[in-house]
Amino acid sequence: MGVVGGGQLARMMIPPAVELGVEIRVLAEAEGMSAALAATAVGDYTDLETVRAFARDVDVLTFDHEHVPQAVLRALVADGVQVHPGPDALQYAQDKLRMRERLGKLGIPMPDWARVENAEQLDDFIAEHGGRAVVKTARGGYDGKGVRVVTAAAQVEEWFLALDQDGGPDAGALLAEELVDFRRELSQLVARRPSGDVTLWPVVESIQKDGVCAEVIAPALGSAGKVAEMAAQIGTTIAAELGVTGVLAVELFETTDERILVNELAMRPHNTGHWTIDGSTTSQFEQHLRAVLDLPFGATGHRDPWSVMVNILGGPVEKSLDEATTLAMADHPAAKIHLYGKEPRPGRKIGHVTTGGEELDEVVFQARAAAAFFQD
Amino acid sequence: MGVVGGGQLARMMIPPAVELGVEIRVLAEAEGMSAALAATAVGDYTDLETVRAFARDVDVLTFDHEHVPQAVLRALVADGVQVHPGPDALQYAQDKLRMRERLGKLGIPMPDWARVENAEQLDDFIAEHGGRAVVKTARGGYDGKGVRVVTAAAQVEEWFLALDQDGGPDAGALLAEELVDFRRELSQLVARRPSGDVTLWPVVESIQKDGVCAEVIAPALGSAGKVAEMAAQIGTTIAAELGVTGVLAVELFETTDERILVNELAMRPHNTGHWTIDGSTTSQFEQHLRAVLDLPFGATGHRDPWSVMVNILGGPVEKSLDEATTLAMADHPAAKIHLYGKEPRPGRKIGHVTTGGEELDEVVFQARAAAAFFQD
């Protein structure tokens, strides 16, 4: 299996590849990245010849991220390379305007949205939605980047200016969305095989800080009934209708009036699924491998009644990473500590902690306390 | 961390190294071995300069096997290399006669045994023990090799002849042991840090076929009381008194008259501990890493009431490894299938399956049924 991109998602595919006897190779952006252990090539994933050379010796190509250009993906498919997820599906994860248009046709519940090509259109949208809107660049955003809450079009003036200079087929527009009055954020993780099988993990609750996933509670509280059913239905429909192969994360808003709305899609293992490494019979990374290799799916049940994942972000820390790790391990022997082999920088995701157990308050406390050693 | 030896034990250290952010390097015996993904060097582990060159760039040296010669180990220690387990401990795993002598001094319960230097001494031992004995070469045996049940010294004639040609400090003798009338075989897995901390997993039952571990049931049935206490006491004593650093497996006989006797020692992760990857909060491989890096230990509780591991041996199989994997996955979605990246050969350990759950009969059935796809 070849993975384009050498970040932590590629890194976390290594353990299940080792366990399942799958040979894994990574095309990394640079030396010394998170997935360096499996990196057999270093190069630019936007360059067709680089990716083509890497793909020559693998049976299946998959991804650490969604940024490989459509032109490259389509050339690889034309070469006969097995690409999962394929370009037809990936376009909806690469372009938020296309995603909104497509989900709209499928009748998937979403926030109100509009394609806005200029300041006038955006100001109209803001006026129609209580004086506020969420504005997103169609492409290239992640972890809160390319997303802004505004009360006037002037607040994203430079994004409109950049559009004019872009010139691509989808250039010329931003995505405006209503600011949803949500109770909480949920995430529905799904995996789909090329042969069509779909499997799901129970819907989880994701707690964001500054636009970045900070904490995940699995399963989402009180999710046994209607909420879980709606989330599962939405996830299954999107995976099947968009032809996703591999893991799909559907980020959802649960509104105060008890609707479930699709916020974002990610067609790869996702931060809201890291808890599955320790908390589910089959992790999202193992399932992604099984999916892209078209192997039968593993069971997705919870191993503990509750699992909690807390991200470890780099910050202004007095102690070294080794010292923090030692202290966290000493105080929290049952916490599963995951580090991505990255140098800590303020706000950078460098790892995560997962805990599991029967009492949610204790499970949350242990995960937060273990992660805190890396931030204090 | 540097690992000498590129077999499946080194391979199974890769996932926890990846999870914990530990850089792992392997000195493999050849290209294409199980741990090839982490192999940064290929060479002869009996050659001091080869091992010395490998050790130069690692902080801690540990092992996939116990076969690195004492002279090499002691030279590395003299160089200042952190070697875990160290040569003082490893000698008892390398030489069964030394092990018996040392455990005898510690008062550890063992089968009757004797150092036999010639056929007469062995025949005397056989006569004193009901006409049968187990004869073992002091060194180099594993998985039933170097072990023979005999009724007369003539049945190991070639071993005595080989002794005469050996000439090393421990040459000149075989180990004779009484054939123990045992009810079952147990294994006590222990880990010890250089700083002295010791941790244990619950004692397990190991079912051998043709001298090779075939199946492990964790915990051992009916082991909550005295048996578990005795096994834990023996394991802790041996780890501490022999100064073991890393994982230690103590293979035990439970006799029909309810004694616990030490059969063998292994100073490394062990086949009877593979169930811990899926069945314990901390696997033996993660704990071995924590031990040799002198990090605080992880919790060793069971994740399921019962875990069962069944080895996958190569055999005369109609289908390919890929076909067998696909069939096993399809029928047993909750089974954890582990493959070592080895070409199947009759009798060769190429992987294992672990299952877990609340009903032992179901857990055993699932593990055996999944493994059977690889052997039929």
Short mmCIF file of C-alpha atoms in Angstrom, two decimals, chain A residues 11-12 14-22 24 37-38 193 277-283 286 290 294-299 303-304 307 322 325-327 329-341 352 356, chain B residues 11-12 14-22 24 37-38 193 277-283 286 290 294-299 303-304 307 322 325-327 329-341 352 356:
data_model
loop_
_atom_site.label_atom_id
_atom_site.label_comp_id
_atom_site.label_asym_id
_atom_site.label_seq_id
_atom_site.Cartn_x
_atom_site.Cartn_y
_atom_site.Cartn_z
CA ARG A 11 2.18 7.36 10.60
CA MET A 12 -0.83 5.85 12.33
CA ILE A 14 1.93 1.89 10.05
CA PRO A 15 0.89 -0.16 13.12
CA PRO A 16 -2.11 -1.84 11.46
CA ALA A 17 -0.07 -2.43 8.30
CA VAL A 18 2.54 -4.17 10.45
CA GLU A 19 -0.12 -6.21 12.24
CA LEU A 20 -1.92 -7.28 9.06
CA GLY A 21 1.24 -8.12 7.16
CA VAL A 22 0.70 -5.31 4.67
CA ILE A 24 3.36 0.11 3.56
CA LEU A 37 9.73 5.13 9.20
CA ALA A 38 7.77 4.00 6.13
CA ARG A 193 -14.98 -0.69 0.40
CA ILE A 277 -7.10 2.88 18.03
CA ASP A 278 -7.61 1.99 21.68
CA GLY A 279 -11.39 2.16 22.03
CA SER A 280 -12.76 0.06 19.18
CA THR A 281 -12.15 -3.53 18.12
CA THR A 282 -11.00 -2.18 14.75
CA SER A 283 -9.29 1.20 14.55
CA GLU A 286 -6.89 -0.63 10.25
CA ARG A 290 -8.96 -3.02 4.89
CA ASP A 294 -10.91 -4.28 -0.42
CA LEU A 295 -10.62 -6.70 2.50
CA PRO A 296 -13.61 -7.60 4.70
CA PHE A 297 -14.25 -5.08 7.47
CA GLY A 298 -13.40 -5.59 11.11
CA ALA A 299 -15.90 -5.17 13.92
CA ARG A 303 -14.07 -1.91 23.80
CA ASP A 304 -15.06 0.25 26.77
CA SER A 307 -13.58 6.37 25.41
CA ASP A 322 10.55 13.18 27.28
CA THR A 325 5.89 11.75 28.67
CA THR A 326 7.51 10.25 31.75
CA LEU A 327 5.34 12.28 34.12
CA MET A 329 2.97 7.78 32.15
CA ALA A 330 3.79 7.70 35.84
CA ASP A 331 0.51 9.32 36.88
CA HIS A 332 -1.74 7.65 34.30
CA PRO A 333 -0.67 4.04 33.70
CA ALA A 334 -3.91 3.16 31.89
CA ALA A 335 -3.83 6.17 29.53
CA LYS A 336 -2.77 5.40 25.97
CA ILE A 337 -0.27 8.06 24.97
CA HIS A 338 0.34 8.60 21.26
CA LEU A 339 3.11 10.84 19.97
CA TYR A 340 3.61 11.69 16.33
CA GLY A 341 7.35 12.21 16.23
CA HIS A 352 -3.10 12.52 21.63
CA GLY A 356 -11.39 4.21 28.43
CA ARG B 11 8.42 -6.55 14.09
CA MET B 12 5.84 -6.42 16.87
CA ILE B 14 7.31 -1.41 15.75
CA PRO B 15 3.66 -0.52 16.46
CA PRO B 16 4.23 0.56 20.09
CA ALA B 17 7.37 2.43 19.06
CA VAL B 18 5.30 4.31 16.48
CA GLU B 19 2.56 5.01 19.04
CA LEU B 20 4.94 6.22 21.74
CA GLY B 21 7.02 8.37 19.41
CA VAL B 22 10.10 6.17 19.88
CA ILE B 24 13.15 2.17 16.38
CA LEU B 37 10.38 -1.97 7.85
CA ALA B 38 12.62 -0.77 10.70
CA ARG B 193 12.78 -1.64 34.62
CA ILE B 277 -1.47 -6.79 22.09
CA ASP B 278 -5.24 -6.96 21.90
CA GLY B 279 -6.18 -8.28 25.32
CA SER B 280 -4.32 -6.07 27.79
CA THR B 281 -4.26 -2.32 28.31
CA THR B 282 -0.51 -2.46 27.72
CA SER B 283 0.96 -5.06 25.38
CA GLU B 286 4.89 -1.67 24.59
CA ARG B 290 8.90 1.20 28.40
CA ASP B 294 13.21 3.04 31.81
CA LEU B 295 9.80 4.70 31.39
CA PRO B 296 6.96 4.15 33.89
CA PHE B 297 4.97 0.99 33.22
CA GLY B 298 1.53 0.86 31.65
CA ALA B 299 -1.43 -0.91 33.24
CA ARG B 303 -9.47 -5.71 28.37
CA ASP B 304 -11.82 -8.68 28.07
CA SER B 307 -8.53 -13.62 25.57
CA ASP B 322 -4.18 -13.40 0.80
CA THR B 325 -6.70 -13.75 5.20
CA THR B 326 -9.75 -12.61 3.27
CA LEU B 327 -11.78 -15.68 4.28
CA MET B 329 -11.61 -11.73 8.05
CA ALA B 330 -14.96 -12.27 6.38
CA ASP B 331 -16.05 -14.97 8.84
CA HIS B 332 -14.48 -13.47 11.99
CA PRO B 333 -14.79 -9.67 11.97
CA ALA B 334 -13.89 -9.37 15.66
CA ALA B 335 -10.79 -11.59 15.44
CA LYS B 336 -7.47 -9.71 15.47
CA ILE B 337 -5.33 -11.24 12.75
CA HIS B 338 -1.57 -10.71 12.96
CA LEU B 339 0.76 -11.69 10.14
CA TYR B 340 4.53 -11.50 10.35
CA GLY B 341 5.41 -10.88 6.71
CA HIS B 352 -1.39 -15.43 15.19
CA GLY B 356 -11.61 -11.69 23.28
#
